[in-house]
Amino acid sequence: MMAALTAWKDKKDRKPLILLGARQVGKTWILKEFGRRCFDNVAYINCDNNPQVEDLFSTDYNMDRIIMTISAITQQSIVPGKTLIILDEIQETRKGLASLKYFCENAPDYHVAVAGSLLGIQLHQGESYPAGKVDTLTLYPMDFSEFLRAKGEDRMVDVLQSQEWDVISGLRSRFTQLLREYYFVGGMPEAVLQFVKTKDPNIVRKIQAEILEAYRRDVSKHAPVEEVVRINQVWNSIPSQLVKENKKFIYGVIKKGARAKEYEVAIQWLIDAGLVYRIPRVNAPRVPLKNYEDVASFKLFMLDCGLLGALSNTPPVSLLLPGSMEEGKGSFTENFVCTQMETLPQTTIAYFSRNDSQLEIDFVIQLSDMIIPIEVKAKENLKSKSLTTFVQSHPELHGLRFSMSDYREQDLLTNVPLYAAASFLRSLMKKRQEEIDRLLGNLI
């Protein structure tokens, strides 16, 4: 994320930045750290319950007045190009979002970044959204590599990125244990910090429970009153949805007789809040993948596998010790893979199943102009009947299987260890982009 923020800072056509992400993924920290590293000073304002900024944008959009007021509130000199202005929880200030249009048009030399816990909901509702006048980035929970770096395992990350499979295979037991830890801890920064500091699973689980409670309070406070119960019902049903063999979202799991129309708004609220990822079914593995979505069929995954464990009340020992959990391990594994892929830029994620449900591919993704069918295995199982059948019927594709087995190339597919999933896909994307750039360079 720091690299993406630095690229935004140096853009010639830079616009005010909206940093999206669920509550407690570290948006405020990353913006402040970015300011500390890359600017002379930071003018930070938290707009939540702050009477000093209640009317900051409500009278007019005079940028000289607004910037002078921000300077007075923060007691920071604001110099174009040298000061980062951070407006946190901007959705809590009247006309705050609308003001970004005027920062863009009338004060383009200033670096302005905004964030908010439920900002995604307001943006998707179209409330005062400054279309075309802002840049956006999304911050996710820490992925597996970031988790390793937080633990001081930089060399292990370097090994994964090297794609030296013999070396990776030699470190298999260590990677496996680190993956178990990530399944339990997840990537919420406070949970990771306390795990690194204390190594106490009980403290980590307490933090995860507090985060879940904060999400419930958000639902009660900010969701439409008539949707609160349904949002909580959908949220609480996710562990049960994922433990099924077929992980397609089934409304009947929420309650007997439930129908799609009743829960459409509730599901969209959770998506816009950044708490769940909606993975649609596609009926053909073709570019662009979005053109082949079946809007009626989808899977829902949680933003973080650590929170999935807390919500399902899975005992920490079941995740941390080898062989402790057989039932339900697949749900954590597939959720893990989904969360790692969500962090990849410009990636479309879906799944495939035939109408007769006799063949299902866990994920089908579009990386650049590549379509990749993916099967996820929680163990070392190398049997991939569905994936093999699928690739045989689509010979232009090469399958990918994530499992606990070592890297190996097979006729129709490649097996990659689960702990190397994200680094492998990033490497694949980078190589393909280099090929595309070279081809385009020869044409121009």
Coordinates of C-alpha atoms in Angstrom, one line a residue:
M1 CA 0.0 0.0 0.0
M2 CA 2.8 2.4 0.8
A3 CA 4.1 2.0 -2.8
A4 CA 0.6 2.8 -4.2
L5 CA 0.3 5.9 -1.9
T6 CA 3.8 7.1 -3.1
A7 CA 2.7 6.6 -6.7
W8 CA -0.4 8.7 -6.0
K9 CA 1.7 11.5 -4.4
D10 CA 3.9 11.7 -7.5
K11 CA 1.1 11.6 -10.2
K12 CA 1.0 14.6 -12.5
D13 CA -2.8 14.5 -12.7
R14 CA -3.2 13.7 -9.0
K15 CA -6.7 14.2 -7.4
P16 CA -7.8 14.0 -3.8
L17 CA -7.5 10.4 -2.5
I18 CA -10.3 8.4 -1.0
L19 CA -8.9 5.4 1.0
L20 CA -11.5 2.7 1.3
G21 CA -11.5 -0.3 3.6
A22 CA -13.4 -2.0 6.4
R23 CA -13.2 -0.7 10.0
Q24 CA -9.9 -1.4 11.7
V25 CA -7.9 -2.5 8.7
G26 CA -5.4 0.3 9.5
K27 CA -6.5 3.2 7.2
T28 CA -5.7 5.9 9.7
W29 CA -2.3 4.4 10.6
I30 CA -1.2 4.0 7.0
L31 CA -2.1 7.5 6.0
K32 CA -0.3 9.0 9.0
E33 CA 2.8 6.8 8.4
F34 CA 2.7 7.8 4.7
G35 CA 2.6 11.4 5.8
R36 CA 5.5 11.0 8.2
R37 CA 7.7 9.3 5.6
C38 CA 6.9 11.3 2.5
F39 CA 5.9 14.8 3.6
D40 CA 7.4 17.6 5.8
N41 CA 4.3 17.6 8.0
V42 CA 0.8 16.2 8.3
A43 CA -2.4 18.2 9.0
Y44 CA -4.7 15.5 10.5
I45 CA -8.4 16.0 11.4
N46 CA -10.8 13.4 12.7
C47 CA -14.2 14.6 11.6
D48 CA -16.2 12.2 13.9
N49 CA -18.0 14.2 16.6
N50 CA -15.7 17.1 16.0
P51 CA -17.6 20.4 16.5
Q52 CA -14.6 22.3 15.0
V53 CA -15.4 20.9 11.5
E54 CA -19.1 20.6 11.6
D55 CA -19.6 23.7 9.4
L56 CA -16.2 23.5 7.6
F57 CA -17.8 22.9 4.2
S58 CA -21.4 23.8 4.8
T59 CA -21.2 27.6 4.1
D60 CA -19.2 27.6 0.9
Y61 CA -16.3 25.9 -0.9
N62 CA -13.8 28.7 -0.7
M63 CA -10.5 26.9 -0.6
D64 CA -8.5 29.7 0.9
R65 CA -10.9 29.8 3.9
I66 CA -11.1 26.0 4.2
I67 CA -7.3 25.5 4.1
M68 CA -6.7 28.3 6.5
T69 CA -9.3 26.8 8.9
I70 CA -7.7 23.3 8.6
S71 CA -4.3 24.9 9.4
A72 CA -5.7 26.6 12.5
I73 CA -7.4 23.5 13.8
T74 CA -4.4 21.3 13.3
Q75 CA -1.8 24.0 14.2
Q76 CA 0.2 23.0 11.1
S77 CA 1.5 25.2 8.3
I78 CA 0.0 23.8 5.1
V79 CA 2.4 24.1 2.1
P80 CA 1.5 22.7 -1.3
G81 CA 3.6 19.7 -2.1
K82 CA 5.0 19.5 1.4
T83 CA 2.0 18.9 3.6
L84 CA -0.4 15.9 3.6
I85 CA -4.0 16.9 4.6
I86 CA -5.8 13.9 6.2
L87 CA -9.6 14.2 6.8
D88 CA -10.5 11.0 8.7
E89 CA -14.2 9.9 9.0
I90 CA -15.0 12.5 6.4
Q91 CA -18.5 11.1 5.9
E92 CA -19.4 12.5 9.3
T93 CA -19.0 16.1 8.1
R94 CA -21.7 17.8 6.1
K95 CA -20.7 18.2 2.5
G96 CA -17.3 16.7 3.3
L97 CA -17.3 14.3 0.3
A98 CA -18.7 17.0 -2.0
S99 CA -15.8 19.3 -1.0
L100 CA -13.3 16.9 -2.7
K101 CA -14.5 18.2 -6.1
Y102 CA -13.4 21.7 -5.2
F103 CA -10.1 20.5 -3.8
C104 CA -9.6 18.9 -7.2
E105 CA -10.7 21.9 -9.3
N106 CA -9.6 24.9 -7.2
A107 CA -6.7 23.6 -5.0
P108 CA -5.0 20.9 -7.1
D109 CA -1.5 21.6 -5.7
Y110 CA -2.5 20.3 -2.2
H111 CA -2.2 16.7 -1.2
V112 CA -5.6 15.7 0.3
A113 CA -6.4 12.1 1.5
V114 CA -9.6 11.1 3.2
A115 CA -10.9 7.9 4.9
G116 CA -13.9 6.6 6.8
S117 CA -15.0 3.4 8.4
L118 CA -18.2 3.1 6.3
L119 CA -17.3 5.4 3.5
G120 CA -17.9 2.7 0.9
I121 CA -21.6 2.6 1.8
Q122 CA -22.0 6.4 1.2
L123 CA -20.1 6.2 -2.1
H124 CA -22.1 3.3 -3.4
Q125 CA -25.3 5.2 -2.5
G126 CA -24.1 8.1 -4.6
E127 CA -24.4 10.6 -1.8
S128 CA -22.4 13.7 -2.9
Y129 CA -20.0 11.5 -4.7
P130 CA -17.5 13.7 -6.6
A131 CA -17.4 11.5 -9.7
G132 CA -14.3 11.9 -11.8
K133 CA -12.7 14.3 -9.2
V134 CA -11.1 11.7 -6.9
D135 CA -8.6 8.9 -6.9
T136 CA -9.4 5.8 -4.9
L137 CA -7.4 3.0 -3.2
T138 CA -8.6 0.1 -1.1
L139 CA -6.8 -1.1 2.0
Y140 CA -7.4 -4.8 2.9
P141 CA -6.4 -6.8 5.9
M142 CA -2.8 -7.8 5.9
D143 CA -2.1 -10.6 3.4
F144 CA 0.1 -13.6 4.2
S145 CA 3.3 -11.9 3.1
E146 CA 2.6 -8.8 5.2
F147 CA 1.8 -11.0 8.2
L148 CA 5.2 -12.7 7.8
R149 CA 7.0 -9.3 7.6
A150 CA 5.1 -8.2 10.7
K151 CA 6.6 -11.3 12.5
G152 CA 10.1 -10.4 11.3
E153 CA 10.1 -13.3 8.7
D154 CA 11.4 -11.1 5.9
R155 CA 13.6 -13.9 4.6
M156 CA 10.7 -16.2 4.2
V157 CA 8.9 -13.6 2.1
D158 CA 11.9 -13.2 0.0
V159 CA 12.0 -17.0 -0.6
L160 CA 8.4 -17.0 -1.6
Q161 CA 9.0 -14.2 -4.0
S162 CA 12.0 -15.9 -5.5
Q163 CA 9.9 -18.8 -6.8
E164 CA 12.9 -21.1 -6.0
W165 CA 10.7 -24.1 -5.5
D166 CA 13.4 -26.5 -4.2
V167 CA 14.2 -24.0 -1.5
I168 CA 10.6 -23.4 -0.7
S169 CA 10.0 -27.2 -0.5
G170 CA 12.9 -27.4 2.0
L171 CA 11.2 -24.9 4.2
R172 CA 7.8 -26.6 3.9
S173 CA 7.2 -27.4 7.6
R174 CA 8.1 -23.8 8.6
F175 CA 5.7 -22.3 6.0
T176 CA 3.0 -24.7 7.0
Q177 CA 3.2 -23.6 10.7
L178 CA 3.2 -19.9 9.6
L179 CA 0.1 -20.6 7.5
R180 CA -1.7 -22.2 10.5
E181 CA -0.9 -19.1 12.5
Y182 CA -2.3 -16.8 9.8
Y183 CA -5.5 -18.9 9.6
F184 CA -6.0 -18.2 13.3
V185 CA -4.7 -14.6 13.5
G186 CA -5.7 -13.3 10.1
G187 CA -4.6 -9.9 8.9
M188 CA -6.4 -7.3 11.1
P189 CA -3.5 -5.1 12.2
E190 CA -4.3 -5.0 16.0
A191 CA -4.7 -8.8 16.1
V192 CA -1.4 -9.3 14.3
L193 CA 0.4 -6.7 16.5
Q194 CA -0.8 -8.5 19.7
F195 CA 0.1 -11.9 18.4
V196 CA 3.6 -10.7 17.6
K197 CA 4.0 -9.0 21.0
T198 CA 2.4 -11.6 23.2
K199 CA 2.1 -14.8 21.3
D200 CA -1.1 -15.3 23.3
P201 CA -4.0 -16.8 21.3
N202 CA -6.5 -15.7 24.0
I203 CA -5.5 -12.0 23.6
V204 CA -5.8 -12.3 19.8
R205 CA -9.2 -13.9 20.1
K206 CA -10.4 -11.2 22.5
I207 CA -9.3 -8.5 19.9
Q208 CA -11.1 -10.3 17.2
A209 CA -14.3 -10.5 19.3
E210 CA -14.0 -6.8 19.9
I211 CA -13.7 -6.1 16.2
L212 CA -16.8 -8.2 15.5
E213 CA -18.7 -6.3 18.2
A214 CA -17.6 -3.0 16.6
Y215 CA -19.1 -4.2 13.3
R216 CA -22.3 -5.1 15.0
R217 CA -22.5 -1.6 16.5
D218 CA -21.9 -0.1 13.1
V219 CA -24.8 -2.1 11.7
S220 CA -27.1 -0.9 14.5
K221 CA -26.0 2.7 14.2
H222 CA -25.7 3.2 10.4
A223 CA -27.8 0.6 8.6
P224 CA -31.4 1.3 7.7
V225 CA -33.5 0.3 10.7
E226 CA -35.6 -2.1 8.6
E227 CA -32.4 -3.9 7.4
V228 CA -30.5 -4.4 10.7
V229 CA -31.9 -7.8 11.6
R230 CA -31.4 -9.1 8.1
I231 CA -27.8 -7.8 7.9
N232 CA -27.0 -9.6 11.1
Q233 CA -28.7 -12.8 9.9
V234 CA -26.6 -12.8 6.7
W235 CA -23.4 -12.0 8.6
N236 CA -24.0 -14.7 11.2
S237 CA -24.8 -17.3 8.5
I238 CA -21.5 -17.0 6.6
P239 CA -19.6 -19.7 8.6
S240 CA -22.5 -22.1 7.9
Q241 CA -22.5 -21.2 4.3
L242 CA -18.8 -21.8 3.9
V243 CA -18.7 -25.2 5.6
K244 CA -21.0 -26.6 3.0
E245 CA -19.4 -28.8 0.3
N246 CA -21.1 -26.5 -2.3
K247 CA -20.3 -23.0 -1.0
K248 CA -22.9 -21.3 -3.2
F249 CA -24.9 -18.8 -1.0
I250 CA -28.2 -20.4 0.0
Y251 CA -30.8 -18.2 1.5
G252 CA -32.4 -21.1 3.3
V253 CA -29.3 -21.4 5.5
I254 CA -30.2 -17.9 6.9
K255 CA -33.7 -19.1 7.9
K256 CA -36.3 -21.5 6.5
G257 CA -38.2 -20.0 3.6
A258 CA -35.9 -17.0 3.1
R259 CA -35.9 -15.5 -0.4
A260 CA -33.4 -13.5 -2.3
K261 CA -35.6 -10.4 -2.5
E262 CA -35.7 -10.1 1.3
Y263 CA -31.9 -10.0 1.7
E264 CA -30.6 -8.2 -1.4
V265 CA -30.1 -4.9 0.5
A266 CA -28.6 -6.6 3.5
I267 CA -26.0 -8.4 1.4
Q268 CA -25.1 -5.2 -0.5
W269 CA -24.7 -3.3 2.8
L270 CA -22.1 -5.8 3.9
I271 CA -20.3 -5.7 0.6
D272 CA -20.2 -1.9 0.6
A273 CA -19.0 -1.9 4.2
G274 CA -16.0 -4.1 3.0
L275 CA -17.0 -6.9 5.4
V276 CA -17.7 -9.6 2.8
Y277 CA -16.6 -10.4 -0.8
R278 CA -19.2 -11.4 -3.3
I279 CA -17.8 -14.0 -5.8
P280 CA -20.3 -14.5 -8.7
R281 CA -20.8 -17.6 -10.8
V282 CA -19.8 -17.4 -14.4
N283 CA -21.2 -19.6 -17.2
A284 CA -18.1 -19.4 -19.4
P285 CA -14.3 -18.9 -18.8
R286 CA -13.8 -16.1 -21.3
V287 CA -12.4 -12.5 -21.4
P288 CA -13.9 -10.3 -20.1
L289 CA -15.0 -12.6 -17.3
K290 CA -17.6 -10.0 -16.0
N291 CA -19.6 -10.4 -19.2
Y292 CA -20.4 -14.0 -18.3
E293 CA -21.6 -13.5 -14.7
D294 CA -24.8 -15.1 -13.4
V295 CA -26.1 -12.5 -11.0
A296 CA -28.4 -14.9 -9.2
S297 CA -25.6 -17.3 -8.0
F298 CA -22.7 -16.3 -5.9
K299 CA -20.5 -17.1 -2.9
L300 CA -19.9 -14.9 0.1
F301 CA -16.5 -14.8 1.9
M302 CA -15.4 -12.9 4.9
L303 CA -12.8 -10.2 4.6
D304 CA -10.5 -12.0 7.1
C305 CA -9.9 -15.7 8.0
G306 CA -9.1 -14.7 11.6
L307 CA -12.5 -13.1 12.0
L308 CA -14.1 -16.1 10.4
G309 CA -12.6 -18.2 13.1
A310 CA -13.9 -15.8 15.8
L311 CA -17.4 -15.6 14.3
S312 CA -17.6 -19.4 14.1
N313 CA -16.1 -19.8 17.6
T314 CA -13.5 -22.2 16.2
P315 CA -11.1 -23.0 19.1
P316 CA -7.6 -21.5 18.5
V317 CA -6.0 -24.9 19.1
S318 CA -8.0 -26.4 16.2
L319 CA -6.3 -24.0 13.8
L320 CA -2.8 -23.8 15.3
L321 CA -2.0 -27.4 15.9
P322 CA -1.6 -29.9 13.0
G323 CA -4.3 -32.4 12.5
S324 CA -6.6 -30.8 15.0
M325 CA -9.4 -29.9 12.7
E326 CA -10.7 -31.9 9.8
E327 CA -14.3 -30.7 9.5
G328 CA -14.5 -27.2 8.2
K329 CA -10.8 -26.8 7.3
G330 CA -11.8 -26.4 3.7
S331 CA -13.9 -23.3 4.5
F332 CA -10.9 -21.6 6.0
T333 CA -8.7 -22.6 3.1
E334 CA -11.0 -21.3 0.4
N335 CA -11.6 -18.1 2.4
F336 CA -7.9 -17.7 2.7
V337 CA -7.3 -18.0 -1.0
C338 CA -10.1 -15.6 -1.7
T339 CA -8.8 -12.9 0.6
Q340 CA -5.3 -13.2 -0.9
M341 CA -6.6 -12.8 -4.4
E342 CA -8.7 -9.8 -3.5
T343 CA -5.5 -7.9 -2.8
L344 CA -4.3 -8.4 -6.4
P345 CA -4.8 -5.3 -8.6
Q346 CA -7.2 -5.4 -11.5
T347 CA -8.2 -9.0 -10.9
T348 CA -11.7 -10.4 -11.6
I349 CA -12.7 -13.3 -9.3
A350 CA -15.5 -15.7 -10.0
Y351 CA -16.3 -19.4 -9.8
F352 CA -17.8 -21.8 -12.3
S353 CA -20.4 -24.5 -12.0
R354 CA -22.5 -26.4 -14.5
N355 CA -26.3 -26.1 -14.1
D356 CA -26.5 -29.8 -13.1
S357 CA -24.0 -29.1 -10.3
Q358 CA -21.9 -32.1 -11.3
L359 CA -18.8 -30.0 -12.0
E360 CA -17.7 -27.0 -10.0
I361 CA -14.4 -25.0 -10.1
D362 CA -13.7 -23.2 -6.9
F363 CA -12.4 -20.0 -8.6
V364 CA -12.0 -18.7 -12.1
I365 CA -10.0 -15.5 -12.2
Q366 CA -9.0 -13.0 -14.9
L367 CA -5.4 -11.7 -14.6
S368 CA -4.9 -9.2 -17.2
D369 CA -6.0 -11.0 -20.4
M370 CA -5.5 -14.5 -18.8
I371 CA -8.3 -16.8 -17.6
I372 CA -7.1 -19.2 -14.9
P373 CA -9.3 -21.9 -13.4
I374 CA -8.3 -22.7 -9.8
E375 CA -9.0 -25.6 -7.4
V376 CA -8.4 -25.3 -3.7
K377 CA -7.4 -28.2 -1.5
A378 CA -6.9 -28.0 2.3
K379 CA -4.6 -31.0 2.4
E380 CA -2.0 -32.7 0.1
N381 CA -4.7 -34.2 -2.1
L382 CA -3.6 -34.1 -5.7
K383 CA -6.8 -35.5 -7.2
S384 CA -8.5 -32.9 -9.3
K385 CA -11.2 -34.6 -11.3
S386 CA -13.3 -31.5 -11.8
L387 CA -10.4 -29.2 -12.7
T388 CA -8.9 -31.8 -15.1
T389 CA -12.3 -32.3 -16.8
F390 CA -12.8 -28.6 -17.1
V391 CA -9.4 -28.0 -18.6
Q392 CA -9.8 -30.9 -21.0
S393 CA -13.0 -29.2 -22.3
H394 CA -11.2 -25.8 -22.5
P395 CA -7.8 -26.8 -23.9
E396 CA -6.8 -23.1 -24.2
L397 CA -6.6 -22.9 -20.4
H398 CA -4.1 -24.2 -17.9
G399 CA -5.4 -25.1 -14.5
L400 CA -4.0 -24.1 -11.1
R401 CA -4.3 -26.1 -7.9
F402 CA -3.5 -24.6 -4.5
S403 CA -2.8 -27.4 -1.9
M404 CA -0.4 -28.4 0.8
S405 CA 1.7 -30.3 -1.7
D406 CA 4.9 -29.0 -3.1
Y407 CA 5.1 -27.2 -6.5
R408 CA 4.8 -29.4 -9.5
E409 CA 4.0 -29.1 -13.2
Q410 CA 1.5 -31.6 -14.6
D411 CA 0.1 -32.0 -18.0
L412 CA -3.0 -29.9 -17.6
L413 CA -2.4 -28.0 -14.4
T414 CA 0.2 -26.7 -12.0
N415 CA 0.2 -27.4 -8.2
V416 CA 1.3 -24.5 -6.0
P417 CA 1.6 -24.6 -2.2
L418 CA -1.1 -22.7 -0.5
Y419 CA 1.3 -20.5 1.3
A420 CA 2.8 -19.4 -2.1
A421 CA -0.6 -18.6 -3.6
A422 CA -0.5 -14.8 -3.7
S423 CA 3.2 -14.5 -4.5
F424 CA 2.8 -17.0 -7.4
L425 CA -0.2 -15.0 -8.9
R426 CA 1.7 -11.7 -8.5
S427 CA 4.7 -13.1 -10.3
L428 CA 2.4 -14.5 -13.1
M429 CA 0.7 -11.2 -13.4
K430 CA 4.0 -9.3 -13.6
K431 CA 5.4 -11.6 -16.3
R432 CA 2.3 -11.3 -18.4
Q433 CA 2.2 -7.5 -18.1
E434 CA 5.9 -7.4 -19.2
E435 CA 4.9 -9.5 -22.3
I436 CA 2.0 -7.2 -23.1
D437 CA 4.1 -4.1 -22.7
R438 CA 6.7 -5.5 -25.0
L439 CA 4.1 -6.5 -27.7
L440 CA 2.5 -3.1 -27.5
G441 CA 5.9 -1.4 -27.7
N442 CA 6.6 -3.3 -31.0
L443 CA 3.3 -2.1 -32.4
I444 CA 3.6 1.6 -31.6

